[in-house]
Short mmCIF file of C-alpha atoms in Angstrom, two decimals:
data_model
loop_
_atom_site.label_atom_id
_atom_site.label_comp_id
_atom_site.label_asym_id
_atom_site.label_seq_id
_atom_site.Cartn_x
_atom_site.Cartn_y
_atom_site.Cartn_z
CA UNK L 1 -0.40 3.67 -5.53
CA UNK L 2 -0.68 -0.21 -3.99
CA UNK L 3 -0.06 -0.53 -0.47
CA UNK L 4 3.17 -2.71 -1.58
CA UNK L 5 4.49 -0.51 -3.39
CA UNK L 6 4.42 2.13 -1.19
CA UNK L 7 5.56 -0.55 1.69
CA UNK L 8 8.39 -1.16 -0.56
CA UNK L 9 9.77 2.75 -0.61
CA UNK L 10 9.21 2.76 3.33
CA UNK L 11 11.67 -0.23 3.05
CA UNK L 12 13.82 1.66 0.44
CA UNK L 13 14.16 4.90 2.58
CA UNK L 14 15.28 3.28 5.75
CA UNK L 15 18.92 3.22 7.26
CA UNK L 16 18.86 -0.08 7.41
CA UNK L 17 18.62 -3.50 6.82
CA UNK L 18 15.74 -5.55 7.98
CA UNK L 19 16.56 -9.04 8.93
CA UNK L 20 13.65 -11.53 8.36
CA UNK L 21 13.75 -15.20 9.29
CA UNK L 22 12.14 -17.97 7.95
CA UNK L 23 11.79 -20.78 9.85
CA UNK L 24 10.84 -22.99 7.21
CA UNK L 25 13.77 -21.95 4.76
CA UNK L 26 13.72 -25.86 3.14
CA UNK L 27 10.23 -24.94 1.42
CA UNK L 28 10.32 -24.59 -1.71
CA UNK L 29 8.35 -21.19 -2.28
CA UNK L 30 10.42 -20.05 0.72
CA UNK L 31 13.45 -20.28 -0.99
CA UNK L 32 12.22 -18.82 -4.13
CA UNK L 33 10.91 -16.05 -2.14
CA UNK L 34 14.01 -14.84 -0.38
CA UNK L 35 15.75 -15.78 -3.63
CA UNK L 36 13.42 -13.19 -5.36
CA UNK L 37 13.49 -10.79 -2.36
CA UNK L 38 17.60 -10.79 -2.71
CA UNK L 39 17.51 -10.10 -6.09
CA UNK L 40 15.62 -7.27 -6.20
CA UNK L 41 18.24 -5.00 -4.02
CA UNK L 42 15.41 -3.83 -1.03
CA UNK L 43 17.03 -3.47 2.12
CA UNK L 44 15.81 -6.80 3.42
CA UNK L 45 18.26 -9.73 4.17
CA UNK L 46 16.51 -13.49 4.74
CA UNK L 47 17.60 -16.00 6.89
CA UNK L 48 16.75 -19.18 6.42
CA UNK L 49 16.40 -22.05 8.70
CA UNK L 50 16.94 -25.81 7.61
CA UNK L 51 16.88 -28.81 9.92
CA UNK L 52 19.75 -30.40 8.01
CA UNK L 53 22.62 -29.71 5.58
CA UNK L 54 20.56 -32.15 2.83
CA UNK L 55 18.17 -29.19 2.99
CA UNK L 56 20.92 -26.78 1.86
CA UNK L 57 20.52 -25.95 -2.15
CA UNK L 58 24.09 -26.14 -3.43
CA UNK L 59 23.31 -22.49 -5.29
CA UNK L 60 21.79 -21.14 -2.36
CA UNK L 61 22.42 -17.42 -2.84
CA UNK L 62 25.31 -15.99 -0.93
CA UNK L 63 23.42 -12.97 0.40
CA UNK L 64 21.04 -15.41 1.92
CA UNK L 65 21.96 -16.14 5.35
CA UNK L 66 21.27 -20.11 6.32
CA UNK L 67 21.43 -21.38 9.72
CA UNK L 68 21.56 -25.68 9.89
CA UNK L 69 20.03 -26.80 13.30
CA UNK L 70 21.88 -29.93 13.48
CA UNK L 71 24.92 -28.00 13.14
CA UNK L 72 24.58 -25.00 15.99
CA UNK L 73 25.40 -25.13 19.17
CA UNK L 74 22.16 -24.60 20.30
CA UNK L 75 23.18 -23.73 24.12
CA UNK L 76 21.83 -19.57 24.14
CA UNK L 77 18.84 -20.56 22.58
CA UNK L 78 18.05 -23.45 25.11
CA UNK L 79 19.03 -21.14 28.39
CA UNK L 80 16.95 -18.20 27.03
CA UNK L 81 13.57 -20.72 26.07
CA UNK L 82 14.53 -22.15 29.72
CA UNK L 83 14.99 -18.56 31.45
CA UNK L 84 11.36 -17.53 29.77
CA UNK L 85 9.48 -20.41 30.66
CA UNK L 86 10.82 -21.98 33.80
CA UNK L 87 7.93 -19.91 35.60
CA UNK L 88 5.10 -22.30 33.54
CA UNK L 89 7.33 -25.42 34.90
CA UNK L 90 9.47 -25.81 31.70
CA UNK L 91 12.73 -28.08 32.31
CA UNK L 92 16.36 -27.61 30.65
CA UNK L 93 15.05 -30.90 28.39
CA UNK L 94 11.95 -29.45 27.44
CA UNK L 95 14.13 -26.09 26.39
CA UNK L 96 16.18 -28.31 24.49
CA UNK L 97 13.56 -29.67 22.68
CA UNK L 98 11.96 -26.59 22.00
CA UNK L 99 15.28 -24.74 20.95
CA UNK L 100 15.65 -27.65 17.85
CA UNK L 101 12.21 -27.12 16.63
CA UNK L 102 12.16 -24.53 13.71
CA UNK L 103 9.33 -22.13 14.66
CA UNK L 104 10.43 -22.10 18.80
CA UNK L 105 14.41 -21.46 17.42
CA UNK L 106 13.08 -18.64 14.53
CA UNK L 107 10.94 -16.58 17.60
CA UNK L 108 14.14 -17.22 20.32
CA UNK L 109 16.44 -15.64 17.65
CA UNK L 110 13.76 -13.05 17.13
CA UNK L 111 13.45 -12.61 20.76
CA UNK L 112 17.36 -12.30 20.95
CA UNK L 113 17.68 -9.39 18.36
CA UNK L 114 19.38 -12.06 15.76
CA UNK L 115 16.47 -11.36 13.36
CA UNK L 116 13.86 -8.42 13.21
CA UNK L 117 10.99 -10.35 11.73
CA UNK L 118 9.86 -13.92 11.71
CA UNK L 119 7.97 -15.13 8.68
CA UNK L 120 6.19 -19.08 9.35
CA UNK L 121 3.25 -21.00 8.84
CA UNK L 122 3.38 -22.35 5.16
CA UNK L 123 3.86 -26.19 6.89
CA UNK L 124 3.00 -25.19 10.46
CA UNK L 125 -0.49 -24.80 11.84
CA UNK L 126 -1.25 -21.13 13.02
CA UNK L 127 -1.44 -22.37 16.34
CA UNK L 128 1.98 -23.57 16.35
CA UNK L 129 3.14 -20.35 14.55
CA UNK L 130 1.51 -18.39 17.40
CA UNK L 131 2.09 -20.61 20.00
CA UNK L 132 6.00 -19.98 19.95
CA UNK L 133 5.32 -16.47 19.18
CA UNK L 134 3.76 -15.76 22.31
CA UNK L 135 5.58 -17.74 24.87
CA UNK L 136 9.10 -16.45 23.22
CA UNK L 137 8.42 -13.41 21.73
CA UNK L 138 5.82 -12.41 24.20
CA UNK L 139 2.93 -9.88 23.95
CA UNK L 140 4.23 -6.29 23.73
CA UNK L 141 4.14 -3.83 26.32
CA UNK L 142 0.64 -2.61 27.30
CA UNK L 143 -0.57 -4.88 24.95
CA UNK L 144 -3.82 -7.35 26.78
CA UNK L 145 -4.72 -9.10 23.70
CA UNK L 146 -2.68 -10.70 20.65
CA UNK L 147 -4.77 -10.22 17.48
CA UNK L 148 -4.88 -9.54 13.80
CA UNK L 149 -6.16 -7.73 11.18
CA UNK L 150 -6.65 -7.40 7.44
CA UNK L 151 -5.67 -4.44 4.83
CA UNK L 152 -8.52 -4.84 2.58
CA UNK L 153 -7.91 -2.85 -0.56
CA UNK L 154 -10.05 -2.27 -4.05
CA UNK L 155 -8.79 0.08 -6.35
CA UNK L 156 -7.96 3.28 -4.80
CA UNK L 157 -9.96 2.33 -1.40
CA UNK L 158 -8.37 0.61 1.52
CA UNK L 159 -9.63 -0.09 4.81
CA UNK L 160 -9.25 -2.40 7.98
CA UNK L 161 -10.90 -5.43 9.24
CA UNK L 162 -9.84 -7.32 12.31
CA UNK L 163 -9.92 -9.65 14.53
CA UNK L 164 -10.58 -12.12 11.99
CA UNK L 165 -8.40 -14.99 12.86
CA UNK L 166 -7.21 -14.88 16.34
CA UNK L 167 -9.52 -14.60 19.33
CA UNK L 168 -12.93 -16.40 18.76
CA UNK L 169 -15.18 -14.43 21.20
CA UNK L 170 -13.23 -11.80 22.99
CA UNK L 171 -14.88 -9.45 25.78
CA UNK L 172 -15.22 -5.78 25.82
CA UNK L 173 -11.50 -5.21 27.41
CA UNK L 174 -10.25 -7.37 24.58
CA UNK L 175 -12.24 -5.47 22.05
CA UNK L 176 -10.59 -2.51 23.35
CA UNK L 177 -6.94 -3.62 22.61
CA UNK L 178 -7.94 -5.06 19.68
CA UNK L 179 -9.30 -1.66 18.09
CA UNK L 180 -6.03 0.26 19.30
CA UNK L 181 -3.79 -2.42 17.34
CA UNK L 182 -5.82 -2.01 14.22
CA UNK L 183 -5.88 1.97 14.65
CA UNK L 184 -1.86 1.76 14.84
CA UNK L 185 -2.70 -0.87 11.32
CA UNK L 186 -4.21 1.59 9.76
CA UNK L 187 -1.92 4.29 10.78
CA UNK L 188 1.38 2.23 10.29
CA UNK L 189 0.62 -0.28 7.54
CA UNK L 190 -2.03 1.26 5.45
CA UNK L 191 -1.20 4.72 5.60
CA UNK L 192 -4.63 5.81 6.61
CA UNK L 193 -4.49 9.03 8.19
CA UNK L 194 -7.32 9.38 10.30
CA UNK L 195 -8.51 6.13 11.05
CA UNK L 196 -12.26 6.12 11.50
CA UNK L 197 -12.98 3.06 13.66
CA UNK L 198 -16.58 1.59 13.61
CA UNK L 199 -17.28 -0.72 16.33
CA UNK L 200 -19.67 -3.66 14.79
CA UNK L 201 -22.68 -5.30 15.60
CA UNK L 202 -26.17 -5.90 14.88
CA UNK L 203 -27.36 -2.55 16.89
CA UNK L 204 -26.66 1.03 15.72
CA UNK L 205 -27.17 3.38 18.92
CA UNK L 206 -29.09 1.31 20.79
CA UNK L 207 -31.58 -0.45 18.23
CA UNK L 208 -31.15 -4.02 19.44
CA UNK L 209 -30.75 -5.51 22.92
CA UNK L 210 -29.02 -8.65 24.03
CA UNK L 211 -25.32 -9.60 25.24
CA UNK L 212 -23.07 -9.28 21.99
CA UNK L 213 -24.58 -5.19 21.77
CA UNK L 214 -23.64 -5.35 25.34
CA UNK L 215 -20.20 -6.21 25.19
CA UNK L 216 -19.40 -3.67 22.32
CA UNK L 217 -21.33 -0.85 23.69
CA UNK L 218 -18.78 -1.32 26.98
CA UNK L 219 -15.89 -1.53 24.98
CA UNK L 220 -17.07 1.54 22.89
CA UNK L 221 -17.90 3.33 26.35
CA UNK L 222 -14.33 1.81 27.85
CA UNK L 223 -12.02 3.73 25.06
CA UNK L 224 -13.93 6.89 25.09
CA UNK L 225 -12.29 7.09 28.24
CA UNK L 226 -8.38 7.44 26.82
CA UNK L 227 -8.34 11.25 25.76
CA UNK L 228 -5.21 10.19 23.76
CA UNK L 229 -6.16 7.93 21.57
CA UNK L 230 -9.79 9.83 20.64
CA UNK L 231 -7.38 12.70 19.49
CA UNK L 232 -6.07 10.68 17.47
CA UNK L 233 -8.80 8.71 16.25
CA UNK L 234 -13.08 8.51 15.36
CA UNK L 235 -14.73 6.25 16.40
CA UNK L 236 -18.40 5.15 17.40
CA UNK L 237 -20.39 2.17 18.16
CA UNK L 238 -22.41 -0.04 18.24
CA UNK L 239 -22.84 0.56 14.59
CA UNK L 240 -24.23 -2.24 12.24
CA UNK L 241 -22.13 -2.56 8.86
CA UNK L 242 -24.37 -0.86 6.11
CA UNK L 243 -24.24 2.17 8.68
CA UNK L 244 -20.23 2.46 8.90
CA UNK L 245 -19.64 2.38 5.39
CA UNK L 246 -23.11 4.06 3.43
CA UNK L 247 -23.24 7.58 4.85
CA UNK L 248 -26.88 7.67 3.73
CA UNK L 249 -27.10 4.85 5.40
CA UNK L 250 -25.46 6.65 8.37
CA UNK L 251 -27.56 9.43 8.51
CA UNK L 252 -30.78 7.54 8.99
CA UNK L 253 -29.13 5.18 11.62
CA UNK L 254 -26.96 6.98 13.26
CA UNK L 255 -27.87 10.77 13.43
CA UNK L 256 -25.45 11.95 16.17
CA UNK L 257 -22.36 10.84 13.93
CA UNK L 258 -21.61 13.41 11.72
CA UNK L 259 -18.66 11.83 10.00
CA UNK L 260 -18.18 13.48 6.58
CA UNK L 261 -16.53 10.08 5.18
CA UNK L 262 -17.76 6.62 6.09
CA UNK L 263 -15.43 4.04 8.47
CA UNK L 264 -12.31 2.74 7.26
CA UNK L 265 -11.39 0.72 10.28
CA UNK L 266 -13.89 -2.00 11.16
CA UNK L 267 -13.77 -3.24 14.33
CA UNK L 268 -15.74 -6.74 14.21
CA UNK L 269 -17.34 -8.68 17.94
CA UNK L 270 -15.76 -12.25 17.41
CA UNK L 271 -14.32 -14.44 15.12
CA UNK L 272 -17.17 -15.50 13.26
CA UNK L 273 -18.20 -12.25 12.17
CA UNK L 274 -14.43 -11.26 10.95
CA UNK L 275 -14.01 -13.86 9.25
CA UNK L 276 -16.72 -15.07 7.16
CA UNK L 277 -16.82 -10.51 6.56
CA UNK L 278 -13.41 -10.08 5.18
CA UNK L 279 -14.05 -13.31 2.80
CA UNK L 280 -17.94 -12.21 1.92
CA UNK L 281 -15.52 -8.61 0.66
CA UNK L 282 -12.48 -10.68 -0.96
CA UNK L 283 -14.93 -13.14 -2.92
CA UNK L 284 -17.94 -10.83 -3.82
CA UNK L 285 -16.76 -7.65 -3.41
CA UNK L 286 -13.73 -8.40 -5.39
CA UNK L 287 -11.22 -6.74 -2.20
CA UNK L 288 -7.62 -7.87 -1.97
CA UNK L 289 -6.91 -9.00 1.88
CA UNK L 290 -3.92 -8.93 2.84
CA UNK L 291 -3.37 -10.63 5.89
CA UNK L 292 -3.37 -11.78 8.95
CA UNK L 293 -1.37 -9.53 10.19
CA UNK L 294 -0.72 -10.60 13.72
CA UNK L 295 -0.47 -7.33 15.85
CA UNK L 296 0.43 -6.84 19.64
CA UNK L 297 3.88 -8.98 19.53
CA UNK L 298 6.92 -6.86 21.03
CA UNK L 299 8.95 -8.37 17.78
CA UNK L 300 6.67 -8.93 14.43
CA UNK L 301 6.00 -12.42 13.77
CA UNK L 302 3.70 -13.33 11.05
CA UNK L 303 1.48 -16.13 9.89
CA UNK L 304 1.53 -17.83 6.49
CA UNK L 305 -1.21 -19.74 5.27
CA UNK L 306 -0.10 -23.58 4.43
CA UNK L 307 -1.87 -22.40 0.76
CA UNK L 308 0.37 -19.28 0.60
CA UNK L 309 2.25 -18.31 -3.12
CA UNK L 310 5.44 -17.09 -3.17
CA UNK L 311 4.38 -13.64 -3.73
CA UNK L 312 2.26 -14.15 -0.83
CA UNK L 313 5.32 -14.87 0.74
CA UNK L 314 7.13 -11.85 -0.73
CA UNK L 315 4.51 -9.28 0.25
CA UNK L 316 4.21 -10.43 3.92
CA UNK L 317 7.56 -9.94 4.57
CA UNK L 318 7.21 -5.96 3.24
CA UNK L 319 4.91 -5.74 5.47
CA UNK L 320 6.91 -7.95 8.57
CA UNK L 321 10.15 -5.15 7.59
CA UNK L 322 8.15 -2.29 7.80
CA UNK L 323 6.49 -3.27 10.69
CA UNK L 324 9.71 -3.77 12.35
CA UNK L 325 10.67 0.11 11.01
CA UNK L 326 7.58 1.63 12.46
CA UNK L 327 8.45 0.27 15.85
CA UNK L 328 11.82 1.20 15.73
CA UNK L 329 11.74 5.06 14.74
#
């Protein structure tokens, strides 16, 4: 079974319906999207955001909510940007200007329990996606470090890759958030089980030296400290790649892990790595990846890519709903 369609009877089951905004509701694929989404009967109900009434399609479905900027009174969303950020210095006219732009007023409503999801990014930059995401939304609880990760799935075999988009060189405490958000990924999202969590690098065990090794073999050292989550979860590094996921491999590299299965969550050191991995496995490998899925928020907000279909469009909001549904059990 595909991960969507088993996202979809997670969506299905539920009590509920999931509210999803869209800040960019005027896009074209946007539209066709929540069009498509509304047709279909899941429990999901978009919202749409346009700057003006021109935006408006005079057939816009009825079961698609639409909220018109230049016609809201804008007043709750101003005093809660305001009330966030008056701590960095932000003034009542800076919330004001904030509170009109699409992504800031899609994460305030999010913020404000008006929507459970937040879908944007297909005209704005990730860093503007993100950017109101954190400073409105915010980080959830416990949660050091904002980050994302792929569902890469082949066939019948699915695994994890992350960070691959987010934070370009993180340290060994932000490793160590970083491989608890993809755990609850695989857990949540993917339906993996038991997530076994390889920690990459260029050193298995102690091969190679110098400070990358370092910094994973003290985040690796760092969670074998939380009882909890090891029950929970295998994991070992530094491990290089071809030792994770060959178990031959494994047992000439690695001879004190005696993992029966190779990795399914791979934890990469920085940006670089994740990255140019998860599009070596999409392009040669021939691996759907699904993603980024930004992980860590209190409230899911998601990235689109300014390239994104829209069935891309479609599928990230499954995932945005049932995100939302996994917090909320």
């Amino acid at each position: 079974m595909s991960l969507f369609t088993e996202l979809k009877e997670v969506i299905n089951n539920s009590n509920q319906k999931v509210k999803i905004v869209y800040p960019e509701g005027w896009h074209p694929f946007v539209l066709q999207a929540a069009t498509e989404i509304v047709k279909s009967k899941i429990k999901i109900t978009p919202i749409l955001i346009f700057r003006t009434p021109n935006e408006v399609p005079n057939d816009l479905d009825k079961d698609i909510i639409k909220v018109v900027i230049s016609e809201m009174d804008l007043n709750k969303y101003i005093t809660y940007i305001y009330e966030t950020r008056k701590h960095k210095g932000i003034s009542l006219e800076d919330a004001q200007k904030l509170a009109s732009q699409p992504n800031f007023l899609g994460s305030a409503m999010v913020a404000l329990g008006e929507a459970d999801g937040e879908i944007c990014g297909i005209e704005y930059p990730t860093a503007d996606t993100l950017k109101a995401a954190l400073q409105i939304v915010k980080p959830a609880n416990g949660v050091k470090t904002v980050c994302s990760g792929f569902v890469m799935e082949k066939g019948e075999h699915r695994c994890i890759f992350g960070d691959a988009s987010v934070n370009i060189n993180p340290d060994s405490d932000e490793l160590v958030s970083i491989t608890k958000s993809l755990s609850s990924l695989a857990r949540n999202i993917a339906k993996i089980t038991t997530p076994r969590i390889a920690m990459l690098s260029y050193s298995t065990a102690g091969s190679g030296k110098g400070a990358s090794v370092d910094k994973v073999r003290n985040a690796y050292n760092l969670i074998k400290m939380d009882e909890a989550f090891l029950k929970e979860n295998k994991i070992f590094g530094e491990i290089q790649f071809d030792a994770a996921f060959d178990l031959d491999v494994m047992k000439k590299k690695a001879k004190t892990l005696e993992w029966q299965e190779p990795a399914n969550v791979f934890v990469f050191p920085n940006i670089d790595a994740g990255n140019i991995g998860y599009k070596i496995a999409q392009r040669m490998g021939g691996y759907q990846a699904i993603g980024p899925i930004i992980l860590g928020l209190s409230h899911p907000v998601n990235d689109l890519s300014r390239g994104a279909s829209c069935q891309d469009i479609i599928d990230l909001t499954y995932i945005t709903a049932v995100q939302y549904l996994t917090k909320n059990k």
